Amino acid sequence: MKMQPKHCAATISSPELEAAFLADHRGVVFFQAGTQLYELNFQEMVQRNMYYQTQRKVCRWPKLVFFGGGRESTQSHSFESSLPFHLFPSSWDPSALPDIGYKLVEISSSSEEYHEIKELFEKTMEGYIIYRLQRIQNPSLWQVFQWQRDQMKKLNGGKEVDETLLFHGTSTSHLHDICGQNFDWRICGTHGTLYGKGSYFARDASYSHRYCQSDTRIKTMFIARVLVGDYVQGNASYLRPPSRPNQSNRFYDSCVDNLQNPFIFVIFEKYQIYPAYIIEYEQVSHCVVM
């Protein structure tokens, strides 16, 4: 993979890009050069600056440049993560940390992490029990999420950004896309635009439950980490949050259904979201003895 010269060295090398391309020809890789974060989309062959949204075409060199003209190996390759583990949450499993894509890790029902999510879920889901809880470990999406937090913090004068765990219900057909590429209402669809055209998240699991579509008794729901930041009342006409008072070049971070007691949040920038968990759950069955 050939990249245009930069003034600052990138955090990924050409051989690493080639390895990522061979692992997934339709994948996306994120890397940093200086203070800027970039997305490289293999399917589109476009490099995009995540902050300024400028983009440029890239091209892939012939394989002989990297392999010295030798015969390509027929053996399959596995790529273990080369990223420092301290960059990720301490609860993550270091043996399930791919460079590209994601891995699902089942969480033990005896762990503190499990009980935190279980308590949050059961607040509004009486009569349902968790069948399985899986953590989504996607290093690329996590890094972008942290980068987005830093940018929002800088724009907020160094003040910490409000982050919360929120629920999202969707069809099981969208699970792989969300785990790999994040939430995107243009791809996964939306169940309404009452508060703006974005991705909708709920404070209560019971609200998201009505949108969980499955052909089996086991339902599936996401829990996401969301940088809600400073929010404003939503409106169906919004394609993005409105600008702040007397700051035409500064926008609110998200929209809500109710400013005093919000339970629906609309996010327009997907990098403010990290898909953290998949909850598989079912209704409690009541046996009747005749």
Tab-separated table of C-alpha atoms in Angstrom, residues 19-269:
chain	number	residue	atom	x	y	z
A	19	ALA	CA	-1.073	-7.142	6.064
A	20	ALA	CA	-4.327	-5.421	7.006
A	21	PHE	CA	-5.404	-5.320	3.365
A	22	LEU	CA	-4.705	-9.033	2.889
A	23	ALA	CA	-6.702	-9.788	6.046
A	24	ASP	CA	-9.746	-7.842	4.856
A	25	HIS	CA	-9.922	-6.244	1.386
A	26	ARG	CA	-13.055	-4.342	2.423
A	27	GLY	CA	-11.822	-3.226	5.821
A	28	VAL	CA	-11.026	0.131	7.378
A	29	VAL	CA	-7.818	1.052	9.209
A	30	PHE	CA	-7.289	4.043	11.481
A	31	PHE	CA	-3.889	5.611	12.094
A	32	GLN	CA	-2.395	8.818	13.400
A	33	ALA	CA	0.134	11.210	11.862
A	34	GLY	CA	1.185	13.994	14.180
A	35	THR	CA	-1.967	15.304	15.849
A	36	GLN	CA	-4.267	14.144	13.051
A	37	LEU	CA	-6.288	10.935	12.892
A	38	TYR	CA	-6.940	9.287	9.529
A	39	GLU	CA	-9.228	6.576	8.184
A	40	LEU	CA	-8.051	4.420	5.283
A	41	ASN	CA	-10.917	2.652	3.524
A	42	PHE	CA	-9.643	-0.290	1.442
A	43	GLN	CA	-12.898	-0.754	-0.445
A	44	GLU	CA	-12.962	2.866	-1.612
A	45	MET	CA	-9.154	3.273	-1.608
A	46	VAL	CA	-9.603	6.629	0.090
A	47	GLN	CA	-7.686	8.170	2.996
A	48	ARG	CA	-9.824	10.543	5.065
A	49	ASN	CA	-8.860	13.059	7.748
A	50	MET	CA	-11.262	12.337	10.603
A	51	TYR	CA	-11.358	15.933	11.859
A	52	TYR	CA	-11.329	18.043	8.699
A	53	GLN	CA	-13.036	15.359	6.554
A	54	THR	CA	-10.626	16.037	3.694
A	55	GLN	CA	-9.780	12.972	1.636
A	56	ARG	CA	-7.371	11.694	-0.995
A	57	LYS	CA	-7.097	8.653	-3.171
A	58	VAL	CA	-4.501	5.981	-2.335
A	59	CYS	CA	-3.164	3.125	-4.406
A	60	ARG	CA	-1.667	-0.267	-3.628
A	61	TRP	CA	1.754	-1.130	-4.943
A	62	PRO	CA	2.235	-4.507	-6.680
A	63	LYS	CA	2.950	-7.296	-4.207
A	64	LEU	CA	6.421	-7.870	-5.630
A	65	VAL	CA	7.545	-4.618	-3.977
A	66	PHE	CA	6.903	-6.153	-0.542
A	67	PHE	CA	7.601	-9.789	-1.275
A	68	GLY	CA	10.693	-9.298	-3.419
A	69	GLY	CA	9.060	-10.890	-6.449
A	70	GLY	CA	8.907	-14.235	-4.657
A	71	ARG	CA	6.019	-16.672	-4.814
A	72	GLU	CA	3.108	-15.825	-2.561
A	73	SER	CA	2.740	-18.209	0.343
A	74	THR	CA	-0.337	-20.416	0.285
A	75	GLN	CA	-0.402	-20.585	4.073
A	76	SER	CA	-3.025	-18.597	5.911
A	77	HIS	CA	-1.845	-15.732	8.077
A	78	SER	CA	-3.050	-14.645	11.490
A	79	PHE	CA	-2.203	-11.207	12.799
A	80	GLU	CA	-1.834	-10.736	16.537
A	81	SER	CA	-2.254	-7.250	17.871
A	82	SER	CA	0.857	-5.078	17.916
A	83	LEU	CA	-0.884	-2.376	19.952
A	84	PRO	CA	0.131	-1.766	23.596
A	85	PHE	CA	-2.500	-3.340	25.826
A	86	HIS	CA	-2.487	-0.411	28.257
A	87	LEU	CA	-4.322	1.618	25.593
A	88	PHE	CA	-7.480	-0.406	26.259
A	89	PRO	CA	-9.780	-0.979	29.257
A	90	SER	CA	-8.279	-3.182	31.960
A	91	SER	CA	-11.304	-5.492	31.734
A	92	TRP	CA	-10.439	-6.466	28.137
A	93	ASP	CA	-8.985	-9.883	27.352
A	94	PRO	CA	-5.469	-9.341	25.892
A	95	SER	CA	-5.648	-12.671	24.029
A	96	ALA	CA	-8.646	-11.374	22.045
A	97	LEU	CA	-7.194	-8.138	20.739
A	98	PRO	CA	-7.113	-8.204	16.916
A	99	ASP	CA	-5.352	-5.558	14.839
A	100	ILE	CA	-8.212	-5.650	12.358
A	101	GLY	CA	-11.890	-6.121	13.078
A	102	TYR	CA	-13.298	-7.269	16.392
A	103	LYS	CA	-13.674	-10.231	18.709
A	104	LEU	CA	-16.547	-11.097	21.020
A	105	VAL	CA	-15.610	-12.188	24.529
A	106	GLU	CA	-18.190	-13.841	26.761
A	107	ILE	CA	-18.252	-12.289	30.234
A	108	SER	CA	-18.435	-14.493	33.298
A	109	SER	CA	-21.642	-14.125	35.288
A	110	SER	CA	-19.556	-13.956	38.462
A	111	SER	CA	-17.594	-10.869	37.380
A	112	GLU	CA	-18.178	-7.312	38.574
A	113	GLU	CA	-18.468	-6.197	34.948
A	114	TYR	CA	-21.342	-8.642	34.362
A	115	HIS	CA	-23.231	-7.505	37.464
A	116	GLU	CA	-22.905	-3.834	36.486
A	117	ILE	CA	-24.552	-4.478	33.114
A	118	LYS	CA	-27.099	-6.880	34.616
A	119	GLU	CA	-28.223	-4.277	37.154
A	120	LEU	CA	-28.550	-1.625	34.438
A	121	PHE	CA	-30.538	-3.993	32.210
A	122	GLU	CA	-32.889	-5.276	34.920
A	123	LYS	CA	-33.872	-1.794	36.097
A	124	THR	CA	-36.565	-1.699	33.431
A	125	MET	CA	-36.700	-5.297	32.146
A	126	GLU	CA	-38.699	-7.151	34.771
A	127	GLY	CA	-39.601	-10.642	33.611
A	128	TYR	CA	-36.509	-11.027	31.417
A	129	ILE	CA	-33.155	-12.627	32.154
A	130	ILE	CA	-29.764	-12.382	30.478
A	131	TYR	CA	-28.913	-15.495	28.484
A	132	ARG	CA	-25.410	-14.350	27.523
A	133	LEU	CA	-23.372	-11.151	27.786
A	134	GLN	CA	-20.508	-10.532	25.362
A	135	ARG	CA	-17.946	-7.752	25.316
A	136	ILE	CA	-17.045	-6.276	21.918
A	137	GLN	CA	-13.291	-5.789	21.584
A	138	ASN	CA	-12.608	-3.639	18.527
A	139	PRO	CA	-9.232	-1.862	18.929
A	140	SER	CA	-9.708	0.464	15.939
A	141	LEU	CA	-13.120	1.709	17.056
A	142	TRP	CA	-11.887	2.109	20.631
A	143	GLN	CA	-8.943	4.254	19.535
A	144	VAL	CA	-11.196	6.470	17.409
A	145	PHE	CA	-13.621	6.794	20.340
A	146	GLN	CA	-10.789	7.967	22.608
A	147	TRP	CA	-9.548	10.375	19.943
A	148	GLN	CA	-13.055	11.820	19.604
A	149	ARG	CA	-13.238	12.285	23.381
A	150	ASP	CA	-9.944	14.206	23.319
A	151	GLN	CA	-11.161	16.473	20.509
A	152	MET	CA	-14.434	17.202	22.308
A	153	LYS	CA	-12.545	17.881	25.524
A	154	LYS	CA	-10.256	20.389	23.769
A	155	LEU	CA	-13.228	22.161	22.205
A	156	ASN	CA	-14.816	22.249	25.651
A	157	GLY	CA	-11.893	24.125	27.181
A	158	GLY	CA	-10.439	21.024	28.852
A	159	LYS	CA	-13.665	20.062	30.620
A	160	GLU	CA	-14.386	16.334	30.771
A	161	VAL	CA	-16.983	15.063	28.302
A	162	ASP	CA	-20.153	13.482	29.644
A	163	GLU	CA	-20.163	9.761	28.766
A	164	THR	CA	-22.909	7.270	29.560
A	165	LEU	CA	-23.949	3.676	28.893
A	166	LEU	CA	-27.037	3.549	26.680
A	167	PHE	CA	-29.151	0.834	25.040
A	168	HIS	CA	-29.883	0.280	21.367
A	169	GLY	CA	-32.253	-2.271	19.895
A	170	THR	CA	-31.986	-3.429	16.301
A	171	SER	CA	-32.334	-6.431	14.015
A	172	THR	CA	-29.868	-9.271	14.518
A	173	SER	CA	-28.939	-8.881	10.835
A	174	HIS	CA	-27.044	-5.692	11.741
A	175	LEU	CA	-24.882	-7.180	14.523
A	176	HIS	CA	-21.750	-7.845	12.462
A	177	ASP	CA	-21.807	-4.437	10.755
A	178	ILE	CA	-22.203	-2.585	14.044
A	179	CYS	CA	-19.470	-4.562	15.820
A	180	GLY	CA	-17.077	-4.006	12.921
A	181	GLN	CA	-17.954	-0.543	11.621
A	182	ASN	CA	-19.956	1.105	14.427
A	183	PHE	CA	-23.489	2.468	14.417
A	184	ASP	CA	-24.564	4.290	11.276
A	185	TRP	CA	-28.259	5.071	10.867
A	186	ARG	CA	-27.819	5.401	7.074
A	187	ILE	CA	-26.824	1.719	6.903
A	188	CYS	CA	-28.697	0.164	9.805
A	189	GLY	CA	-31.812	2.215	9.309
A	190	THR	CA	-33.760	4.168	11.877
A	191	HIS	CA	-37.070	3.655	13.654
A	192	GLY	CA	-37.915	7.336	13.642
A	193	THR	CA	-36.548	10.820	13.170
A	194	LEU	CA	-38.621	12.699	15.712
A	195	TYR	CA	-35.541	14.261	17.312
A	196	GLY	CA	-33.217	14.340	14.309
A	197	LYS	CA	-31.691	12.060	11.682
A	198	GLY	CA	-29.088	10.151	13.650
A	199	SER	CA	-28.524	7.012	15.722
A	200	TYR	CA	-30.979	6.653	18.610
A	201	PHE	CA	-30.037	5.385	22.071
A	202	ALA	CA	-32.121	4.930	25.194
A	203	ARG	CA	-31.459	5.261	28.896
A	204	ASP	CA	-33.852	2.368	29.576
A	205	ALA	CA	-33.510	-1.134	28.146
A	206	SER	CA	-37.309	-1.449	28.020
A	207	TYR	CA	-37.485	1.270	25.357
A	208	SER	CA	-34.865	-0.377	23.131
A	209	HIS	CA	-36.500	-3.790	23.634
A	210	ARG	CA	-39.380	-2.893	21.298
A	211	TYR	CA	-36.886	-2.575	18.399
A	212	CYS	CA	-35.072	-5.882	18.997
A	213	GLN	CA	-36.009	-8.049	16.015
A	214	SER	CA	-35.270	-11.767	16.166
A	215	ASP	CA	-36.770	-14.965	14.774
A	216	THR	CA	-36.048	-16.875	17.978
A	217	ARG	CA	-37.017	-16.559	21.630
A	218	ILE	CA	-33.560	-15.088	22.318
A	219	LYS	CA	-33.513	-11.324	21.780
A	220	THR	CA	-30.379	-9.251	21.228
A	221	MET	CA	-29.619	-5.713	22.382
A	222	PHE	CA	-26.546	-3.463	22.326
A	223	ILE	CA	-25.118	-1.423	25.151
A	224	ALA	CA	-22.915	1.395	23.886
A	225	ARG	CA	-20.587	3.891	25.473
A	226	VAL	CA	-21.816	7.243	24.205
A	227	LEU	CA	-20.202	10.668	24.463
A	228	VAL	CA	-23.420	12.617	24.854
A	229	GLY	CA	-21.540	15.788	25.807
A	230	ASP	CA	-23.658	18.947	25.823
A	231	TYR	CA	-27.109	18.213	24.454
A	232	VAL	CA	-30.058	20.218	23.191
A	233	GLN	CA	-33.737	19.541	22.482
A	234	GLY	CA	-34.051	17.512	19.283
A	235	ASN	CA	-36.077	18.311	16.190
A	236	ALA	CA	-37.158	16.165	13.230
A	237	SER	CA	-35.526	18.592	10.783
A	238	TYR	CA	-32.027	18.258	12.280
A	239	LEU	CA	-29.328	16.612	10.176
A	240	ARG	CA	-26.848	17.557	12.911
A	241	PRO	CA	-27.159	19.299	16.272
A	242	PRO	CA	-27.784	23.059	16.088
A	243	SER	CA	-25.053	25.594	16.785
A	244	ARG	CA	-24.551	26.914	20.288
A	245	PRO	CA	-25.823	30.376	21.232
A	246	ASN	CA	-23.545	33.104	19.847
A	247	GLN	CA	-21.179	30.423	18.465
A	248	SER	CA	-22.168	29.722	14.874
A	249	ASN	CA	-19.111	27.498	14.315
A	250	ARG	CA	-19.669	25.406	17.477
A	251	PHE	CA	-22.401	22.810	17.599
A	252	TYR	CA	-24.039	20.901	20.411
A	253	ASP	CA	-22.848	17.309	20.797
A	254	SER	CA	-26.205	15.502	20.742
A	255	CYS	CA	-29.982	15.909	20.856
A	256	VAL	CA	-32.475	14.581	23.399
A	257	ASP	CA	-36.206	14.114	23.829
A	258	ASN	CA	-36.436	16.104	27.053
A	259	LEU	CA	-33.858	18.534	28.444
A	260	GLN	CA	-34.960	18.147	32.078
A	261	ASN	CA	-35.136	14.343	32.083
A	262	PRO	CA	-33.692	12.880	28.864
A	263	PHE	CA	-34.132	9.193	28.137
A	264	ILE	CA	-33.613	9.273	24.347
A	265	PHE	CA	-30.323	10.509	22.892
A	266	VAL	CA	-29.644	11.139	19.206
A	267	ILE	CA	-26.020	10.956	18.042
A	268	PHE	CA	-25.052	12.302	14.630
A	269	GLU	CA	-21.291	11.615	14.740
